[in-house]
mmCIF file of C-alpha atoms in Angstrom:
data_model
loop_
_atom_site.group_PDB
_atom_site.id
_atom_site.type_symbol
_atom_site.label_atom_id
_atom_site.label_comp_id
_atom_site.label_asym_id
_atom_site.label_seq_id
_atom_site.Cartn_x
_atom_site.Cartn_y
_atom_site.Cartn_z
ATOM 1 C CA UNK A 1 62.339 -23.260 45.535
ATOM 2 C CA UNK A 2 62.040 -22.852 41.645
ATOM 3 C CA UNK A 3 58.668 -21.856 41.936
ATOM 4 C CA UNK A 4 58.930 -19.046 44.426
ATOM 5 C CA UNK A 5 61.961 -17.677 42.202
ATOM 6 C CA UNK A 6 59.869 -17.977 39.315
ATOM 7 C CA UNK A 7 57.497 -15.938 40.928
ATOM 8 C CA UNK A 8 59.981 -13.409 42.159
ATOM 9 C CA UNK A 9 60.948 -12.812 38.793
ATOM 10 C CA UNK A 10 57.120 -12.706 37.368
ATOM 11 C CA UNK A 11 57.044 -9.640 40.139
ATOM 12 C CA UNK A 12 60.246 -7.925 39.707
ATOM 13 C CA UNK A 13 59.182 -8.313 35.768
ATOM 14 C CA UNK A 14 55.925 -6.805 36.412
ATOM 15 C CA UNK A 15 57.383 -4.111 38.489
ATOM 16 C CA UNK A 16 59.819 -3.364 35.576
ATOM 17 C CA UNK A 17 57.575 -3.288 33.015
ATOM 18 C CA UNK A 18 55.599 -0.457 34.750
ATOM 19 C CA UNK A 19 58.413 1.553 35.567
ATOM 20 C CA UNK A 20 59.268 1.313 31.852
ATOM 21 C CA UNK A 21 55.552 2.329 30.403
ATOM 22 C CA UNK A 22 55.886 5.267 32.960
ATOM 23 C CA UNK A 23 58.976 6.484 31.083
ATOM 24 C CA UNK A 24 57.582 6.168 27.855
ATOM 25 C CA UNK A 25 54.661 8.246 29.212
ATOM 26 C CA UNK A 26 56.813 10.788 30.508
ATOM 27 C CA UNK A 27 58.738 10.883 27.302
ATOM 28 C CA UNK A 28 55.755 11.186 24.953
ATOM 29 C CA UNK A 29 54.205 14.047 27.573
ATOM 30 C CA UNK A 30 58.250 15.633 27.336
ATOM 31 C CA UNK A 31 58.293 15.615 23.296
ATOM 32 C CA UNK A 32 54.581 16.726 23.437
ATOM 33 C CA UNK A 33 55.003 19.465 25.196
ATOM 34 C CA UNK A 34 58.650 20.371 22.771
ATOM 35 C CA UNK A 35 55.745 20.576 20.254
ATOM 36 C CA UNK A 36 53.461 22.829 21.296
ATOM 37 C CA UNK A 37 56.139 25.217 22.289
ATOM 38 C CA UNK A 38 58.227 25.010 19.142
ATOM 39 C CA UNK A 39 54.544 25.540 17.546
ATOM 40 C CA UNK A 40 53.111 29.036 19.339
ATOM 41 C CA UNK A 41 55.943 29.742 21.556
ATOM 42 C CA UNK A 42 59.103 29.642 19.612
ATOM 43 C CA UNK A 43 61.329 27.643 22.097
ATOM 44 C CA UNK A 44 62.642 24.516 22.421
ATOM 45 C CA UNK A 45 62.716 22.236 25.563
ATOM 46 C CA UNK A 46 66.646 21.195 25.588
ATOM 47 C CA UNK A 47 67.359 17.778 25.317
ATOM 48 C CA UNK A 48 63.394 16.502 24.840
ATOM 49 C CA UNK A 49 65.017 14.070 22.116
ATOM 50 C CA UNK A 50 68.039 12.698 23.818
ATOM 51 C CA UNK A 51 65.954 12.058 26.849
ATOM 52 C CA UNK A 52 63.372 10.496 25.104
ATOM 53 C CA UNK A 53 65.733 8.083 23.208
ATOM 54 C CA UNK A 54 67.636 7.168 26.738
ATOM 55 C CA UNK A 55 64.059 6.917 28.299
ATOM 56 C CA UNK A 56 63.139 4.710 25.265
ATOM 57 C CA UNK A 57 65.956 2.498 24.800
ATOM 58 C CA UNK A 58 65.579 1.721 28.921
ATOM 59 C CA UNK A 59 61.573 0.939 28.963
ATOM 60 C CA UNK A 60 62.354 -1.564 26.448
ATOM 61 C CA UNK A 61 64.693 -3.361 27.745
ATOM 62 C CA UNK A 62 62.843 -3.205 31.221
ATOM 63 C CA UNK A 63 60.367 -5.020 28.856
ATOM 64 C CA UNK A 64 61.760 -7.931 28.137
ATOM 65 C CA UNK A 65 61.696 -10.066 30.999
ATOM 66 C CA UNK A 66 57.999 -9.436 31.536
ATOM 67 C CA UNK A 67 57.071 -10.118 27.966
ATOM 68 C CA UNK A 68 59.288 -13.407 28.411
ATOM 69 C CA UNK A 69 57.031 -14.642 31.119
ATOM 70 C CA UNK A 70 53.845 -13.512 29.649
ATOM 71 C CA UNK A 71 54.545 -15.239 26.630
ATOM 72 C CA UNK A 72 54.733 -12.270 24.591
ATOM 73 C CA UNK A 73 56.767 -12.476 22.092
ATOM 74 C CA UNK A 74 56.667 -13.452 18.848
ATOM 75 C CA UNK A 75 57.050 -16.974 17.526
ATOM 76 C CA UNK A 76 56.508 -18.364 13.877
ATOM 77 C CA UNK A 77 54.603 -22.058 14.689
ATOM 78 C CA UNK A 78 54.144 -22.788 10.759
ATOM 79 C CA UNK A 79 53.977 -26.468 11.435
ATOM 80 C CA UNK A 80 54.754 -26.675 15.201
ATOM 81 C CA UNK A 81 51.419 -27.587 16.383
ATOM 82 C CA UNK A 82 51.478 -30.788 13.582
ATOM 83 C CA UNK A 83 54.843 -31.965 15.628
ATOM 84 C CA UNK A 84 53.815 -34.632 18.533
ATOM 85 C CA UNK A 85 54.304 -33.609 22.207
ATOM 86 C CA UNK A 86 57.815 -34.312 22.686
ATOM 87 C CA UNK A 87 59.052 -32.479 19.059
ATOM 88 C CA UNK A 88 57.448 -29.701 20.127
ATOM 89 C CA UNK A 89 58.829 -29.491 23.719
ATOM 90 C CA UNK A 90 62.461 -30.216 22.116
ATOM 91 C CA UNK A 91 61.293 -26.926 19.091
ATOM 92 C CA UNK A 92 60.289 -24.867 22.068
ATOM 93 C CA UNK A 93 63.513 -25.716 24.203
ATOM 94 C CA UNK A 94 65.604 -25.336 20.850
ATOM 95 C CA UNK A 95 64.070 -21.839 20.762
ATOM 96 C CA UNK A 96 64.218 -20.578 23.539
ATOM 97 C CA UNK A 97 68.403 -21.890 24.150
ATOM 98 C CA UNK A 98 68.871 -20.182 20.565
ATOM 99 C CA UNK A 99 67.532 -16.767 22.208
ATOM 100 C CA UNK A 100 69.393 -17.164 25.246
ATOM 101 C CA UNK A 101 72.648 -17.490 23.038
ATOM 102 C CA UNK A 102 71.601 -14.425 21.302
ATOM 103 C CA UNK A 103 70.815 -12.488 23.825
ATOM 104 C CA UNK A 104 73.948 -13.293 26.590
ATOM 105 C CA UNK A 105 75.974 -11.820 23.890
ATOM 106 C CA UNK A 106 73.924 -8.700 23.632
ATOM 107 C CA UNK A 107 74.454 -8.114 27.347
ATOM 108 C CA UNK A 108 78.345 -9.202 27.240
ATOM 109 C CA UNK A 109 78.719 -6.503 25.203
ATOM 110 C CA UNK A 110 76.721 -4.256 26.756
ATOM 111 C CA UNK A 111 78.187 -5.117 30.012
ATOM 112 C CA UNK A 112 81.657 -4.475 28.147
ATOM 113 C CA UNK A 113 80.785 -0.822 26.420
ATOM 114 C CA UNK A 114 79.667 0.215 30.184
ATOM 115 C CA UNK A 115 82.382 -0.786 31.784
ATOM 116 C CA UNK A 116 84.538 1.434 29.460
ATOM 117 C CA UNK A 117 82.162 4.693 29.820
ATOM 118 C CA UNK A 118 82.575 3.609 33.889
ATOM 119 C CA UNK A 119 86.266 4.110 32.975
ATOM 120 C CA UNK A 120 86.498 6.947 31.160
ATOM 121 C CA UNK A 121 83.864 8.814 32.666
ATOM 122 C CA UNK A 122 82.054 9.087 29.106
ATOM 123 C CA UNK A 123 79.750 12.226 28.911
ATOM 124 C CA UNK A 124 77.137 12.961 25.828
ATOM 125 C CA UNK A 125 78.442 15.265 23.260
ATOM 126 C CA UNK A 126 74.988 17.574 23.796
ATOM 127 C CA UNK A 127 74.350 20.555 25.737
ATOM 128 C CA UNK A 128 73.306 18.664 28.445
ATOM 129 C CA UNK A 129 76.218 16.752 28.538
ATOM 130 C CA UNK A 130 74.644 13.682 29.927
ATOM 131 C CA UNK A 131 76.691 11.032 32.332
ATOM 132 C CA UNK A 132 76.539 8.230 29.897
ATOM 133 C CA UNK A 133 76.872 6.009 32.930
ATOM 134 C CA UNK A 134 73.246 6.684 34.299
ATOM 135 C CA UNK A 135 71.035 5.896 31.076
ATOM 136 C CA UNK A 136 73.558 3.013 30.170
ATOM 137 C CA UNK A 137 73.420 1.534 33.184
ATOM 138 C CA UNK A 138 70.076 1.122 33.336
ATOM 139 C CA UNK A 139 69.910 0.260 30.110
ATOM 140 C CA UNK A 140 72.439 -3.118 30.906
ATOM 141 C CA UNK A 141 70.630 -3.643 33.928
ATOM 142 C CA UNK A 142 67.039 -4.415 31.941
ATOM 143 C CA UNK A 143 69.549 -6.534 29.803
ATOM 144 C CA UNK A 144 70.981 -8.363 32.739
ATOM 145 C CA UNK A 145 67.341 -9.438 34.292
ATOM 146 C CA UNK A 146 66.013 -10.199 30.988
ATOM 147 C CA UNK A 147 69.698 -12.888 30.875
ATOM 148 C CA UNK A 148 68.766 -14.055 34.219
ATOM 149 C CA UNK A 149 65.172 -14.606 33.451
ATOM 150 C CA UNK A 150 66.121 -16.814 30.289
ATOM 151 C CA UNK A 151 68.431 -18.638 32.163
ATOM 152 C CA UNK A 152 65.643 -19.784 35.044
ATOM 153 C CA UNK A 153 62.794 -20.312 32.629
ATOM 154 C CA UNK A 154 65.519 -22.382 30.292
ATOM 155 C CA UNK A 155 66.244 -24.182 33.344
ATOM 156 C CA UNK A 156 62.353 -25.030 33.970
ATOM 157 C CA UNK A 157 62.022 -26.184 31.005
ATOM 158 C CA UNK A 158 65.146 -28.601 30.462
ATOM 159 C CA UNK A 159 63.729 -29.715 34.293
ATOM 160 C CA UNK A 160 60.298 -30.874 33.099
ATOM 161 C CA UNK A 161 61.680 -32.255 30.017
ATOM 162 C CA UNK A 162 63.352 -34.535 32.084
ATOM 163 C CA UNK A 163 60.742 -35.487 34.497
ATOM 164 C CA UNK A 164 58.333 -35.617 31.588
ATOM 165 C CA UNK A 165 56.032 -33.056 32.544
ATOM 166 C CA UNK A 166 55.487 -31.445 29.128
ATOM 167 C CA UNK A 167 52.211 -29.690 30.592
ATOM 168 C CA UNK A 168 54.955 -27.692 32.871
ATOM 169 C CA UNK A 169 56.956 -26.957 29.716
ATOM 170 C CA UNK A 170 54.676 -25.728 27.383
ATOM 171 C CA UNK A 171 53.548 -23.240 30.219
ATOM 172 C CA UNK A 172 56.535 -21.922 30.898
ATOM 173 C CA UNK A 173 57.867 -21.237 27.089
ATOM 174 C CA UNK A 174 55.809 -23.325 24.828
ATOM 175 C CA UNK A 175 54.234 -21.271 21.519
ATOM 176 C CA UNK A 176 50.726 -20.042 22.343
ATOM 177 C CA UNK A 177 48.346 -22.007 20.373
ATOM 178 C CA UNK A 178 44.837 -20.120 18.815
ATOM 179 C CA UNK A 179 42.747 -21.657 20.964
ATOM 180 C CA UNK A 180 45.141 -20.965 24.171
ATOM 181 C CA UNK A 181 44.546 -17.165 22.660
ATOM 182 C CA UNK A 182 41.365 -17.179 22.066
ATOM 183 C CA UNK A 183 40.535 -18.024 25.367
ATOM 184 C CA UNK A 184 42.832 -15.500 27.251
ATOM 185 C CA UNK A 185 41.450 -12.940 25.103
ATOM 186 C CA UNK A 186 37.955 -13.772 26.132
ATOM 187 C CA UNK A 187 38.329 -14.637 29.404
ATOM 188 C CA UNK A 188 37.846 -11.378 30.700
ATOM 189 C CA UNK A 189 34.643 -10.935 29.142
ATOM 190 C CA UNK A 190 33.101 -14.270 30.189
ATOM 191 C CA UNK A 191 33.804 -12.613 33.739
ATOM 192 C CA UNK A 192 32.809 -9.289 33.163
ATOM 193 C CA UNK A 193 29.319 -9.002 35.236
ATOM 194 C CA UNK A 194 28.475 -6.301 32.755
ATOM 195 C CA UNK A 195 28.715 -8.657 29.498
ATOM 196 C CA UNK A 196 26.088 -11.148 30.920
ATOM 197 C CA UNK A 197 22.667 -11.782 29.999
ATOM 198 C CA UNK A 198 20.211 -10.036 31.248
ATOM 199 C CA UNK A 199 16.409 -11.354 30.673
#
């Protein structure tokens, strides 16, 4: 049961994530384009900016989950790999509630500021005069799967702690260790036909 959710989420993630580096394409294309016209044309494309920054703020947060899963993102292990199996499952469990934390109250009051343009029908102050509700919403929404992904990977975790399967753990949220990198950066190369010897 955990484990098909789990991979639900890895796929919803995935899907996210590409939506997300398509609007950042579209958005770089949009401002490149402002550009060249403001350059030998004159003219601007109206609203290039504001829909880049809606587009932006959105990809990233479509982001998250998939970056959770992959392992992605940032940790400082000064120390953590000198800590024996069990302080390090307890850091990485530790770190990962102290996120969660963080990052429910991000989408409380996310959740909160769209449920008031909802209500008042909140349009930007721009010539386009953008529904508020449209780029917000999806905004929340990449903040609500990221919450729900925390929550089922915390859960994971706490559930191997318990059973004592640190292996299943450190897989789903422990700190990537060099070696751990250094092999997922090179595995693609050991596979590549095209990078073997030839005599």
């Amino acid at each position: 049961m955990y484990n098909t959710l789990l991979a639900r989420l890895t796929t919803t993630s995935r899907i996210a994530v590409w939506i997300g580096g398509s609007m950042m394409l579209f958005a770089a294309f949009m401002v490149s384009i402002d550009v060249l016209c403001r350059k030998f044309f004159g003219i601007s494309l109206a609203g290039s900016d504001e829909i880049s920054g809606y587009l932006f703020a959105i990809s990233t947060a479509f982001a998250f989950p998939f970056a959770l899963l992959q392992k992605a993102n940032v940790r400082i292990d000064v120390g953590y790999q000198l800590f024996p199996c069990i302080g390090r499952a307890l850091l990485d469990i530790l770190g990962l509630s102290l996120l969660t934390f963080f990052v429910v109250i991000v989408t409380w009051r996310a959740l909160l500021m769209v449920s008031v343009t909802w209500e008042n029908n909140s349009h930007s102050i721009t010539p386009l005069h953008t529904p508020l509700i449209i780029p917000q919403g999806l905004w929340v929404l990449g903040w609500c799967l990221f919450c729900f992904t925390l929550f089922v990977v915390l859960y994971g975790m706490i559930s191997a702690l318990v059973r004592g399967r640190f292996d299943t753990l450190h897989a789903l949220g422990g700190a990537t260790s060099m070696e751990e990198e250094i092999k997922e950066e090179t595995s693609g190369l050991l596979d590549d036909p095209s990078t073997a010897r030839r005599d």
